[in-house]
Short mmCIF file of C-alpha atoms and ligand atoms in Angstrom, two decimals:
data_model
loop_
_atom_site.label_atom_id
_atom_site.label_comp_id
_atom_site.label_asym_id
_atom_site.label_seq_id
_atom_site.Cartn_x
_atom_site.Cartn_y
_atom_site.Cartn_z
CA MET A 1 -15.91 -24.94 18.31
CA HIS A 2 -11.93 -25.44 17.29
CA LEU A 3 -8.78 -24.71 18.79
CA PRO A 4 -5.61 -23.72 17.54
CA ASN A 5 -3.11 -27.04 17.78
CA LEU A 6 0.88 -25.94 17.93
CA GLU A 7 1.66 -29.36 16.04
CA GLU A 8 -0.50 -29.07 13.16
CA ALA A 9 0.28 -25.14 13.06
CA LYS A 10 4.51 -26.95 12.44
CA ILE A 11 3.31 -28.58 9.12
CA ARG A 12 4.49 -28.20 5.68
CA THR A 13 2.97 -30.26 2.77
CA ASP A 14 3.57 -29.05 -0.87
CA LYS A 15 -0.80 -28.75 -0.84
CA LYS A 16 -2.07 -25.80 -2.19
CA SER A 17 -3.56 -23.53 -0.84
CA GLU A 18 -6.75 -22.52 -2.67
CA ILE A 19 -7.77 -19.22 -3.75
CA LYS A 20 -11.23 -17.60 -2.41
CA ASN A 21 -13.16 -14.98 -3.53
CA ASN A 22 -14.81 -13.40 -0.84
CA SER A 23 -18.21 -12.54 -1.56
CA TYR A 24 -19.68 -10.06 0.91
CA ASP A 25 -23.37 -9.22 1.42
CA PHE A 26 -24.33 -8.10 4.91
CA LYS A 27 -27.06 -6.07 5.80
CA LYS A 28 -26.44 -3.37 8.18
CA GLN A 29 -28.01 -4.80 10.68
CA PHE A 30 -26.08 -2.95 13.90
CA GLN A 31 -26.84 0.69 12.57
CA ASN A 32 -26.66 2.78 15.84
CA GLN A 33 -24.15 0.41 17.12
CA LYS A 34 -20.16 1.64 18.03
CA PHE A 35 -17.11 -0.18 18.02
CA TYR A 36 -13.37 -0.22 18.99
CA LEU A 37 -10.99 -2.18 17.42
CA LYS A 38 -7.27 -2.17 19.43
CA THR A 39 -4.84 -3.83 16.96
CA TYR A 40 -0.60 -4.64 18.67
CA GLY A 41 1.92 -6.20 16.65
CA CYS A 42 3.28 -5.55 13.45
CA GLN A 43 2.21 -4.21 10.08
CA MET A 44 0.83 -6.47 9.34
CA ASN A 45 -1.53 -6.64 11.97
CA VAL A 46 -2.27 -3.44 11.39
CA HIS A 47 -3.54 -3.84 7.98
CA ASP A 48 -5.72 -7.09 8.81
CA SER A 49 -7.09 -4.53 11.26
CA GLU A 50 -8.23 -2.58 8.00
CA GLU A 51 -9.79 -5.61 6.95
CA ILE A 52 -11.67 -6.25 10.08
CA ARG A 53 -12.63 -2.50 10.03
CA LYS A 54 -14.91 -3.13 6.41
CA TYR A 55 -16.49 -5.73 7.58
CA LEU A 56 -17.57 -3.65 11.36
CA GLU A 57 -18.60 -1.32 8.82
CA MET A 58 -20.09 -3.56 6.08
CA LEU A 59 -22.55 -4.63 9.26
CA GLY A 60 -23.26 -1.15 10.06
CA TYR A 61 -20.95 -0.25 13.15
CA GLN A 62 -19.38 2.98 13.56
CA GLU A 63 -15.98 3.70 14.99
CA THR A 64 -15.56 4.74 18.22
CA LYS A 65 -12.08 5.79 19.91
CA THR A 66 -13.18 5.89 22.87
CA LEU A 67 -13.71 2.27 24.40
CA GLU A 68 -16.59 2.85 27.27
CA GLU A 69 -18.69 3.81 24.10
CA ALA A 70 -18.26 0.93 21.82
CA ASP A 71 -20.95 -2.24 21.87
CA ILE A 72 -18.45 -4.19 20.27
CA VAL A 73 -14.54 -4.22 21.49
CA VAL A 74 -12.17 -6.12 18.63
CA LEU A 75 -8.39 -6.39 20.07
CA ASN A 76 -6.29 -8.08 16.96
CA THR A 77 -2.77 -9.01 18.85
CA CYS A 78 0.29 -10.31 18.74
CA ALA A 79 2.35 -13.01 20.24
CA ILE A 80 6.12 -11.73 19.04
CA ARG A 81 7.45 -11.40 23.02
CA GLU A 82 5.95 -13.02 26.53
CA ASN A 83 5.14 -9.05 27.37
CA ALA A 84 2.18 -8.88 24.81
CA HIS A 85 -0.12 -11.18 26.28
CA ASP A 86 0.04 -10.00 30.01
CA LYS A 87 -1.09 -5.95 28.03
CA VAL A 88 -3.71 -7.73 26.53
CA PHE A 89 -5.05 -9.83 29.15
CA GLY A 90 -4.62 -6.25 31.30
CA TYR A 91 -6.97 -4.80 28.60
CA LEU A 92 -9.33 -7.95 28.56
CA GLY A 93 -9.61 -7.08 32.59
CA ARG A 94 -11.09 -3.27 31.75
CA CYS A 95 -13.81 -5.10 29.02
CA LYS A 96 -14.86 -7.32 31.62
CA HIS A 97 -15.50 -4.61 34.03
CA LEU A 98 -16.86 -2.08 30.86
CA LYS A 99 -19.16 -5.50 30.16
CA HIS A 100 -20.83 -5.24 33.95
CA GLU A 101 -22.56 -1.72 33.52
CA LYS A 102 -23.28 -3.23 30.07
CA PRO A 103 -24.21 -6.46 29.30
CA ASN A 104 -25.06 -6.63 25.48
CA LEU A 105 -21.17 -5.55 24.93
CA LEU A 106 -19.26 -8.16 22.52
CA ILE A 107 -15.91 -9.08 23.25
CA CYS A 108 -13.88 -10.29 20.53
CA LEU A 109 -10.45 -11.39 20.12
CA GLY A 110 -8.39 -12.23 17.09
CA GLY A 111 -4.99 -11.79 15.74
CA CYS A 112 -1.10 -13.96 16.72
CA MET A 113 -1.88 -14.47 20.49
CA SER A 114 -5.11 -16.21 19.62
CA GLN A 115 -3.53 -18.94 17.67
CA GLU A 116 -1.71 -20.40 20.55
CA GLU A 117 -2.92 -22.92 22.34
CA SER A 118 -2.45 -21.67 25.82
CA VAL A 119 -4.07 -18.03 25.22
CA VAL A 120 -7.50 -20.12 24.09
CA ASN A 121 -7.62 -22.56 26.85
CA GLU A 122 -6.65 -19.54 28.69
CA ILE A 123 -9.40 -17.79 27.73
CA LYS A 124 -11.55 -21.03 27.06
CA ASN A 125 -10.88 -22.13 31.00
CA LYS A 126 -10.37 -18.47 33.15
CA HIS A 127 -12.19 -15.68 30.47
CA PRO A 128 -16.34 -16.87 30.00
CA TYR A 129 -17.04 -12.88 29.65
CA VAL A 130 -15.05 -12.83 26.12
CA ASP A 131 -17.23 -13.93 23.49
CA ILE A 132 -15.72 -14.64 20.17
CA VAL A 133 -12.47 -15.65 19.20
CA PHE A 134 -11.31 -15.56 15.45
CA GLY A 135 -7.81 -16.52 14.37
CA THR A 136 -5.44 -15.37 11.35
CA HIS A 137 -6.40 -17.68 8.61
CA ASN A 138 -10.42 -16.81 9.19
CA ILE A 139 -10.55 -12.93 9.59
CA ASN A 140 -13.47 -13.60 7.54
CA ASP A 141 -15.40 -15.66 9.22
CA LEU A 142 -15.67 -12.69 11.87
CA PRO A 143 -19.25 -10.80 10.53
CA LYS A 144 -20.72 -14.50 10.57
CA MET A 145 -19.29 -15.32 14.45
CA ILE A 146 -20.89 -11.51 15.83
CA ILE A 147 -24.31 -11.71 13.53
CA ASP A 148 -24.49 -15.48 15.14
CA ALA A 149 -22.75 -14.26 19.00
CA LYS A 150 -24.90 -16.21 21.25
CA GLU A 151 -24.75 -16.23 25.62
CA LYS A 152 -22.05 -18.92 24.86
CA GLN A 153 -18.55 -18.26 23.99
CA ASN A 154 -17.04 -19.10 20.45
CA ILE A 155 -13.75 -19.78 19.51
CA GLU A 156 -12.79 -20.87 15.95
CA VAL A 157 -9.33 -21.19 15.56
CA TYR A 158 -7.60 -23.74 12.62
CA SER A 159 -4.17 -24.35 12.92
CA ILE A 160 -4.05 -24.48 8.69
CA GLU A 161 -1.08 -24.19 6.86
CA GLY A 162 -3.50 -21.75 5.05
CA ASN A 163 -5.42 -20.29 2.02
CA VAL A 164 -4.23 -17.02 -0.52
CA TYR A 165 -6.86 -14.41 -0.01
CA GLU A 166 -7.88 -12.23 -2.98
CA ASN A 167 -9.99 -9.32 -3.62
CA VAL A 168 -10.37 -8.30 0.39
CA LEU A 169 -12.13 -5.53 0.90
CA TYR A 170 -10.47 -2.72 3.31
CA SER A 171 -10.97 0.10 5.12
CA ARG A 172 -7.89 1.76 5.39
CA ASP A 173 -6.40 4.18 7.62
CA SER A 174 -4.93 6.42 5.18
CA LYS A 175 -6.24 7.97 1.91
CA ILE A 176 -2.78 8.34 1.14
CA THR A 177 -0.40 5.35 1.64
CA ALA A 178 -1.89 1.87 1.16
CA TRP A 179 -0.48 -1.17 2.87
CA VAL A 180 -0.68 -4.30 0.06
CA ASN A 181 -0.52 -7.96 1.10
CA ILE A 182 2.29 -9.61 -1.36
CA MET A 183 2.16 -13.04 0.92
CA TYR A 184 0.96 -14.54 3.72
CA GLY A 185 2.76 -16.63 6.51
CA CYS A 186 6.48 -17.89 7.00
CA ASP A 187 8.40 -20.95 6.34
CA LYS A 188 11.74 -19.73 7.65
CA PHE A 189 11.12 -21.19 11.33
CA CYS A 190 13.85 -19.16 12.90
CA THR A 191 13.97 -21.41 16.04
CA TYR A 192 12.75 -17.85 18.72
CA CYS A 193 10.21 -17.29 16.41
CA ILE A 194 6.27 -17.94 16.85
CA VAL A 195 5.42 -16.37 13.55
CA PRO A 196 5.27 -19.53 11.40
CA TYR A 197 3.66 -21.15 13.88
CA THR A 198 0.80 -17.79 13.86
CA ARG A 199 0.69 -17.33 10.34
CA GLY A 200 1.17 -20.33 8.70
CA LYS A 201 2.81 -21.82 5.36
CA GLN A 202 3.94 -19.05 3.09
CA ARG A 203 1.52 -17.98 0.63
CA SER A 204 3.04 -15.67 -2.29
CA ARG A 205 -0.20 -14.10 -3.89
CA ARG A 206 -0.39 -13.67 -7.61
CA LEU A 207 1.38 -11.10 -9.42
CA GLU A 208 -1.32 -9.80 -11.39
CA SER A 209 -3.44 -9.26 -8.68
CA ILE A 210 -1.21 -7.22 -6.70
CA VAL A 211 -0.21 -4.97 -9.67
CA LYS A 212 -4.12 -4.39 -10.21
CA GLU A 213 -4.38 -3.33 -6.52
CA VAL A 214 -1.70 -0.98 -6.97
CA GLU A 215 -3.34 0.08 -10.26
CA GLU A 216 -5.86 0.72 -8.34
CA LEU A 217 -4.65 2.36 -5.78
CA LYS A 218 -3.00 5.03 -7.40
CA GLU A 219 -5.72 5.81 -9.47
CA ALA A 220 -7.79 6.55 -6.25
CA GLY A 221 -4.94 8.93 -5.42
CA TYR A 222 -2.51 7.07 -2.88
CA LYS A 223 0.95 8.11 -3.19
CA GLU A 224 2.80 5.28 -1.53
CA VAL A 225 2.56 1.49 -1.10
CA THR A 226 3.97 -0.29 0.99
CA LEU A 227 4.41 -4.46 -0.02
CA LEU A 228 4.00 -6.92 2.71
CA GLY A 229 5.30 -9.97 3.99
CA GLN A 230 7.13 -11.61 7.01
CA ASN A 231 10.24 -11.91 4.20
CA VAL A 232 9.41 -10.44 0.96
CA ASN A 233 12.43 -11.38 -1.14
CA ALA A 234 11.22 -15.11 -1.19
CA TYR A 235 7.85 -13.56 -2.91
CA GLY A 236 7.22 -15.80 -5.28
CA LYS A 237 9.09 -19.23 -4.65
CA ASP A 238 5.75 -20.97 -3.49
CA LEU A 239 3.87 -20.44 -7.15
CA GLU A 240 2.93 -22.62 -9.55
CA GLU A 241 5.25 -20.70 -11.72
CA PRO A 242 7.72 -19.07 -9.22
CA VAL A 243 8.20 -15.35 -9.96
CA THR A 244 10.90 -13.63 -8.02
CA PHE A 245 10.56 -10.41 -5.50
CA SER A 246 12.60 -8.08 -8.25
CA GLU A 247 10.31 -9.15 -11.03
CA LEU A 248 7.44 -8.20 -9.00
CA LEU A 249 8.99 -4.81 -7.90
CA GLU A 250 9.60 -3.92 -11.58
CA LYS A 251 5.84 -4.23 -12.56
CA VAL A 252 4.82 -2.62 -9.02
CA ALA A 253 7.66 0.35 -10.08
CA GLU A 254 5.97 0.28 -14.05
CA THR A 255 2.40 1.55 -12.63
CA LYS A 256 4.38 4.58 -12.11
CA ILE A 257 2.84 5.32 -8.26
CA PRO A 258 5.03 7.88 -6.87
CA ARG A 259 6.39 6.01 -3.89
CA ILE A 260 6.72 2.00 -3.68
CA ARG A 261 8.48 0.23 -0.38
CA PHE A 262 8.50 -3.07 1.39
CA VAL A 263 9.06 -5.07 4.40
CA THR A 264 10.38 -7.59 5.78
CA SER A 265 13.80 -8.05 4.13
CA HIS A 266 15.10 -11.38 5.27
CA PRO A 267 19.34 -11.19 4.54
CA TRP A 268 18.62 -14.61 3.00
CA ASP A 269 17.63 -13.94 -0.45
CA PHE A 270 18.43 -11.13 -1.32
CA THR A 271 19.71 -10.86 -4.23
CA SER A 272 21.72 -8.77 -6.86
CA GLU A 273 19.24 -8.12 -8.67
CA LEU A 274 16.77 -7.10 -6.37
CA ILE A 275 19.71 -4.55 -5.09
CA GLU A 276 19.79 -3.28 -9.18
CA CYS A 277 16.30 -3.22 -9.34
CA ILE A 278 15.83 -0.93 -6.60
CA ALA A 279 18.69 1.57 -7.52
CA LYS A 280 17.40 1.57 -10.82
CA TYR A 281 13.31 2.78 -10.33
CA GLU A 282 13.10 6.30 -8.95
CA ASN A 283 9.83 5.43 -7.23
CA ILE A 284 11.69 2.15 -5.11
CA MET A 285 12.57 4.60 -2.37
CA PRO A 286 15.90 4.18 -0.80
CA TYR A 287 14.81 2.93 2.76
CA ILE A 288 16.13 -1.23 2.94
CA HIS A 289 14.74 -2.55 6.72
CA LEU A 290 17.62 -5.37 7.12
CA PRO A 291 17.16 -7.32 9.90
CA LEU A 292 20.80 -8.72 11.73
CA GLN A 293 19.00 -10.36 15.24
CA SER A 294 22.45 -10.76 16.10
CA GLY A 295 26.03 -10.20 15.13
CA SER A 296 27.55 -13.26 16.54
CA SER A 297 27.90 -16.23 14.03
CA ARG A 298 27.85 -18.54 16.28
CA ILE A 299 24.36 -17.26 17.96
CA LEU A 300 22.91 -16.88 13.82
CA LYS A 301 23.84 -20.54 13.78
CA LEU A 302 21.39 -21.06 16.92
CA MET A 303 18.52 -18.83 15.92
CA GLY A 304 18.76 -20.38 12.65
CA ARG A 305 18.84 -17.75 10.51
CA ARG A 306 20.86 -19.00 7.63
CA TYR A 307 23.95 -16.14 7.24
CA THR A 308 26.79 -15.48 9.02
CA LYS A 309 28.32 -12.09 10.16
CA GLU A 310 30.62 -11.92 7.61
CA GLU A 311 27.76 -12.81 4.83
CA TYR A 312 25.15 -9.95 6.51
CA LEU A 313 28.40 -7.53 6.55
CA LYS A 314 29.40 -8.52 2.53
CA LEU A 315 25.31 -7.43 1.90
CA PHE A 316 24.89 -4.75 3.73
CA GLN A 317 28.27 -3.41 2.17
CA GLU A 318 26.81 -3.97 -1.21
CA ILE A 319 23.37 -2.31 -0.88
CA LYS A 320 25.30 0.93 0.76
CA GLU A 321 27.28 0.66 -2.39
CA LYS A 322 25.25 0.46 -5.71
CA ILE A 323 21.68 2.00 -3.93
CA LYS A 324 22.30 6.45 -4.13
CA ASP A 325 22.01 7.57 -0.05
CA VAL A 326 20.13 4.31 0.97
CA SER A 327 19.07 4.08 4.62
CA ILE A 328 19.43 0.91 6.29
CA THR A 329 17.21 -0.18 9.60
CA THR A 330 17.67 -3.20 11.78
CA ASP A 331 16.10 -5.14 14.20
CA ILE A 332 18.37 -6.71 16.81
CA ILE A 333 17.80 -9.76 19.70
CA VAL A 334 19.99 -9.52 23.06
CA GLY A 335 20.16 -12.61 25.25
CA PHE A 336 19.05 -15.00 23.11
CA PRO A 337 19.85 -18.62 24.91
CA ASN A 338 23.06 -18.67 26.59
CA GLU A 339 24.53 -15.45 24.43
CA THR A 340 27.66 -14.61 26.14
CA GLU A 341 29.74 -11.15 26.71
CA GLU A 342 31.92 -12.11 23.04
CA ASP A 343 28.77 -12.89 21.78
CA PHE A 344 27.24 -9.64 22.03
CA LEU A 345 30.53 -8.16 21.16
CA GLU A 346 29.95 -9.28 17.92
CA THR A 347 26.66 -7.76 17.70
CA LEU A 348 27.99 -4.12 18.38
CA ASP A 349 30.76 -4.73 16.25
CA VAL A 350 28.19 -5.05 13.32
CA VAL A 351 26.29 -2.16 14.87
CA ASN A 352 29.95 0.32 15.25
CA LYS A 353 30.71 -1.55 11.24
CA CYS A 354 26.86 -0.54 9.99
CA GLN A 355 26.09 2.64 11.65
CA PHE A 356 22.16 1.67 11.35
CA ASP A 357 20.01 4.95 10.40
CA GLY A 358 17.65 3.16 12.90
CA ALA A 359 17.62 0.00 14.88
CA PHE A 360 14.68 -1.81 16.85
CA THR A 361 15.95 -3.66 19.79
CA PHE A 362 14.75 -6.34 22.07
CA ILE A 363 15.48 -8.61 24.73
CA TYR A 364 14.81 -12.76 23.87
CA SER A 365 12.12 -13.34 24.99
CA PRO A 366 11.29 -17.69 25.27
CA ARG A 367 8.15 -18.97 22.75
CA GLU A 368 5.76 -21.51 23.39
CA GLY A 369 6.59 -24.14 21.04
CA THR A 370 9.28 -22.63 19.34
CA PRO A 371 12.63 -25.30 19.35
CA ALA A 372 14.86 -22.19 21.16
CA ARG A 373 12.72 -22.41 24.11
CA LEU A 374 13.75 -25.90 25.49
CA ILE A 375 17.74 -24.61 25.29
CA LYS A 376 18.40 -24.26 28.72
CA ASP A 377 19.72 -20.77 29.53
CA SER A 378 22.61 -19.69 31.38
CA VAL A 379 22.42 -15.59 31.37
CA SER A 380 20.32 -13.85 33.61
CA GLN A 381 17.42 -10.97 32.95
CA LYS A 382 19.93 -8.56 34.66
CA GLU A 383 22.54 -9.39 32.30
CA LYS A 384 19.95 -9.14 29.35
CA GLU A 385 19.03 -5.66 30.39
CA GLU A 386 22.19 -3.94 31.43
CA ARG A 387 23.31 -5.24 27.34
CA LEU A 388 20.02 -3.72 25.81
CA ALA A 389 20.98 -0.83 28.03
CA ARG A 390 24.56 -0.58 25.98
CA LEU A 391 23.36 -1.94 22.63
CA ASN A 392 20.35 1.45 23.13
CA LYS A 393 22.98 3.98 24.04
CA ILE A 394 24.70 3.22 20.77
CA VAL A 395 21.88 2.82 18.27
CA ASN A 396 20.46 6.46 19.37
CA GLN A 397 23.51 7.69 18.73
CA TYR A 398 24.32 6.12 14.86
CA SER A 399 20.65 7.43 14.46
CA LEU A 400 21.55 10.79 15.85
CA ASN A 401 24.46 11.14 14.08
CA ASN A 402 22.78 9.99 10.41
CA ASN A 403 20.65 12.99 11.05
CA LYS A 404 22.96 15.38 11.31
CA LYS A 405 23.90 14.67 7.96
CA LEU A 406 20.85 16.08 6.73
CA GLU A 407 20.69 19.13 7.99
CA GLY A 408 21.19 21.85 5.51
CA LYS A 409 20.05 19.39 2.90
CA ILE A 410 16.53 19.79 0.82
CA GLU A 411 14.79 16.00 1.53
CA GLU A 412 11.41 15.05 -0.64
CA VAL A 413 8.57 14.84 1.82
CA LEU A 414 5.36 13.23 1.52
CA PHE A 415 3.28 14.97 4.08
CA LEU A 416 1.20 12.77 5.66
CA GLY A 417 -0.91 14.75 8.02
CA VAL A 418 -1.10 17.28 11.35
CA SER A 419 1.03 17.17 13.92
CA GLU A 420 -0.02 15.51 17.15
CA LYS A 421 2.03 18.01 19.20
CA ASP A 422 2.05 21.10 16.91
CA ASP A 423 -1.34 21.59 14.56
CA LYS A 424 0.34 24.11 12.71
CA LYS A 425 2.37 21.89 11.45
CA LEU A 426 2.41 18.70 9.25
CA TYR A 427 4.16 15.10 9.79
CA GLY A 428 5.62 13.34 6.91
CA TYR A 429 8.05 10.84 5.78
CA THR A 430 11.62 11.48 3.29
CA LYS A 431 12.14 9.03 0.76
CA THR A 432 14.30 7.17 3.50
CA MET A 433 11.34 6.69 5.85
CA LYS A 434 12.66 9.30 8.28
CA LEU A 435 9.91 11.32 10.51
CA VAL A 436 9.76 15.72 9.35
CA ASN A 437 8.03 18.11 11.11
CA VAL A 438 7.49 20.82 9.02
CA LYS A 439 4.81 24.21 9.92
CA ALA A 440 3.05 24.43 6.77
CA ASP A 441 -0.53 24.48 5.21
CA SER A 442 -2.97 21.51 5.42
CA THR A 443 -3.66 21.62 1.37
CA LEU A 444 -0.04 20.65 0.82
CA ILE A 445 -1.49 17.09 3.49
CA GLY A 446 -0.87 14.36 0.24
CA GLN A 447 1.72 16.21 -1.68
CA ILE A 448 5.33 15.58 -1.60
CA VAL A 449 7.54 18.53 -1.12
CA PRO A 450 11.28 20.10 -1.15
CA VAL A 451 12.17 20.51 2.95
CA LYS A 452 15.13 22.29 4.17
CA ILE A 453 16.14 20.40 7.29
CA THR A 454 17.02 22.51 9.74
CA GLU A 455 17.38 20.32 12.36
CA ALA A 456 18.11 16.18 13.45
CA LYS A 457 16.92 14.51 16.73
CA SER A 458 17.42 11.11 17.17
CA PHE A 459 14.00 10.13 16.29
CA SER A 460 12.81 13.11 13.71
CA LEU A 461 13.89 15.87 12.16
CA ASP A 462 12.02 19.53 11.66
CA GLY A 463 12.44 21.09 8.46
CA GLU A 464 10.84 24.11 6.60
CA ILE A 465 9.59 24.53 3.15
CA ALA A 466 12.43 25.08 0.80
N1 SAH B 1 9.66 -11.47 9.71
C1 SAH B 1 10.88 -11.02 10.06
C2 SAH B 1 10.57 -10.49 11.93
C3 SAH B 1 9.36 -10.54 11.98
S1 SAH B 1 9.58 -10.25 13.88
C4 SAH B 1 12.43 -11.21 10.02
O1 SAH B 1 13.00 -12.00 9.80
O2 SAH B 1 13.19 -9.96 9.97
C5 SAH B 1 9.86 -8.85 13.95
C6 SAH B 1 11.35 -8.88 14.49
O3 SAH B 1 10.86 -9.38 16.28
C7 SAH B 1 12.12 -9.54 14.46
O4 SAH B 1 13.05 -9.36 13.64
C8 SAH B 1 13.17 -9.95 15.96
O5 SAH B 1 13.77 -8.99 16.30
C9 SAH B 1 11.95 -9.94 16.76
N2 SAH B 1 11.58 -11.27 17.63
C10 SAH B 1 11.13 -12.34 16.85
N3 SAH B 1 10.90 -12.99 18.05
C11 SAH B 1 11.35 -12.79 18.93
C12 SAH B 1 11.42 -13.21 20.12
N4 SAH B 1 11.23 -14.51 20.82
N5 SAH B 1 12.51 -12.51 21.20
C13 SAH B 1 12.59 -11.02 20.76
N6 SAH B 1 12.12 -10.92 19.86
C14 SAH B 1 12.07 -11.47 19.03
FE1 SF4 B 2 9.85 -15.05 12.46
FE2 SF4 B 2 11.82 -15.51 10.98
FE3 SF4 B 2 9.66 -15.73 9.98
FE4 SF4 B 2 11.09 -13.41 10.57
S1 SF4 B 2 12.25 -15.09 9.17
S2 SF4 B 2 8.74 -14.13 10.95
S3 SF4 B 2 12.08 -13.89 12.04
S4 SF4 B 2 10.62 -16.94 11.60
FE1 F3S B 3 3.31 -9.88 15.87
FE2 F3S B 3 2.02 -11.47 14.28
FE3 F3S B 3 3.30 -9.62 13.43
S1 F3S B 3 3.06 -12.28 16.38
S2 F3S B 3 4.43 -9.38 14.63
S3 F3S B 3 1.43 -9.62 14.89
S4 F3S B 3 2.67 -11.63 12.68
#
């Protein structure tokens, strides 16, 4: 048994992360059994779940979308905000209930919540029916833990700086778009954020192996890759022979895969060289997610974000000027400890100046082990909720306004599948990452097609084949 440790999770040394080449040799010993995989959190977790799915399939399990049919349940969790905790424990309650009827049901917990000391203690002390707990650093231990599962609960979570994994096999969600990890972990330690503790030190993958993965995806018919990292523009700084993110992007663009995206960009490390690189290549999509967090320089400083309001606005302007028709979305936190009305108005000011294409907005949530949690806060929850509502109203208005500008225009749309609401329609995304619904034949799935935008809504567009 290995339990997570917050103090160890903070450690950052120069220790070279080891590269593990996974070897896979599982007998399909659980044939005729089913797995249910549930994913919370960010794209990184969605991608990790593709690795988990691969292992389960290699063990012989088949996927079910119905919890009640499952012989094994795997929850891949997120720890970014406190409310995830209640959701996951609520879900575990359902699994426990199911286990009464199906005593052989295996219940497994992984992801960022497994890296939290308090969560694992709670599981250990109060939820003995959870069979397996694994962390973000040892997803590849899961098959062995399943094979070895006994009556006793098995917890294997490591608070290490982390390894760089190469040659990982995935069972991907899509045959059209693919996630590609370019780096693991985060060293930024924004004062509110738990990710550096749950994901470990920043470790970049080697440039050649990333490019090779993209080439293979292109060969396999993929139309789009999204390069993944908590801070993609810090890519390569930790390598023995440092490379920049724009050098990587160029190499990936030269594979000629039709569409390249990347998340997440931190405003810090966002160089002019990078902006020029994005502008230069047709297949690098003009879409940037650029988290603001707050418009108040005072709060940004307390958050440890390393940029001011003015620096953010300057960067935003430069991106808008140099990248044609770029769309920019953001993340905003309201109610950081002791955020004043004036601070909040600074945030609204930036939103009004930038008129984002979209924004994910959150109320600050205190997280275990992070420095911001120790700040005594004088702002009430009610006040924070009101600020969030005020912010959302403005944010949604700008989304709609920006979408309205596309009415009557022709946009290139990559179709991904049949719309959930209307089976005569397909859904897909513009280069700028806007969701479009179009009446079209399913043979167009996987193709990039010109679409005339007929109607704009706040969160999607309607169109017709041009
Ligand atoms: N690496 C990315 C963010 C990843 S987390 C970046 O630095 O931009 C995604 C978003 O969750 C963050 O951008 C932030 O807006 C939000 N978030 C993170 N920690 C939070 C917390 N403690 N409370 C509320 N929102 C938080
Ligand atoms: Fe969290 Fe900041 Fe790292 Fe983003 S950059 S993952 S917000 S610590
Ligand atoms: Fe959540 Fe972990 Fe991602 S905390 S946002 S799943 S890195």
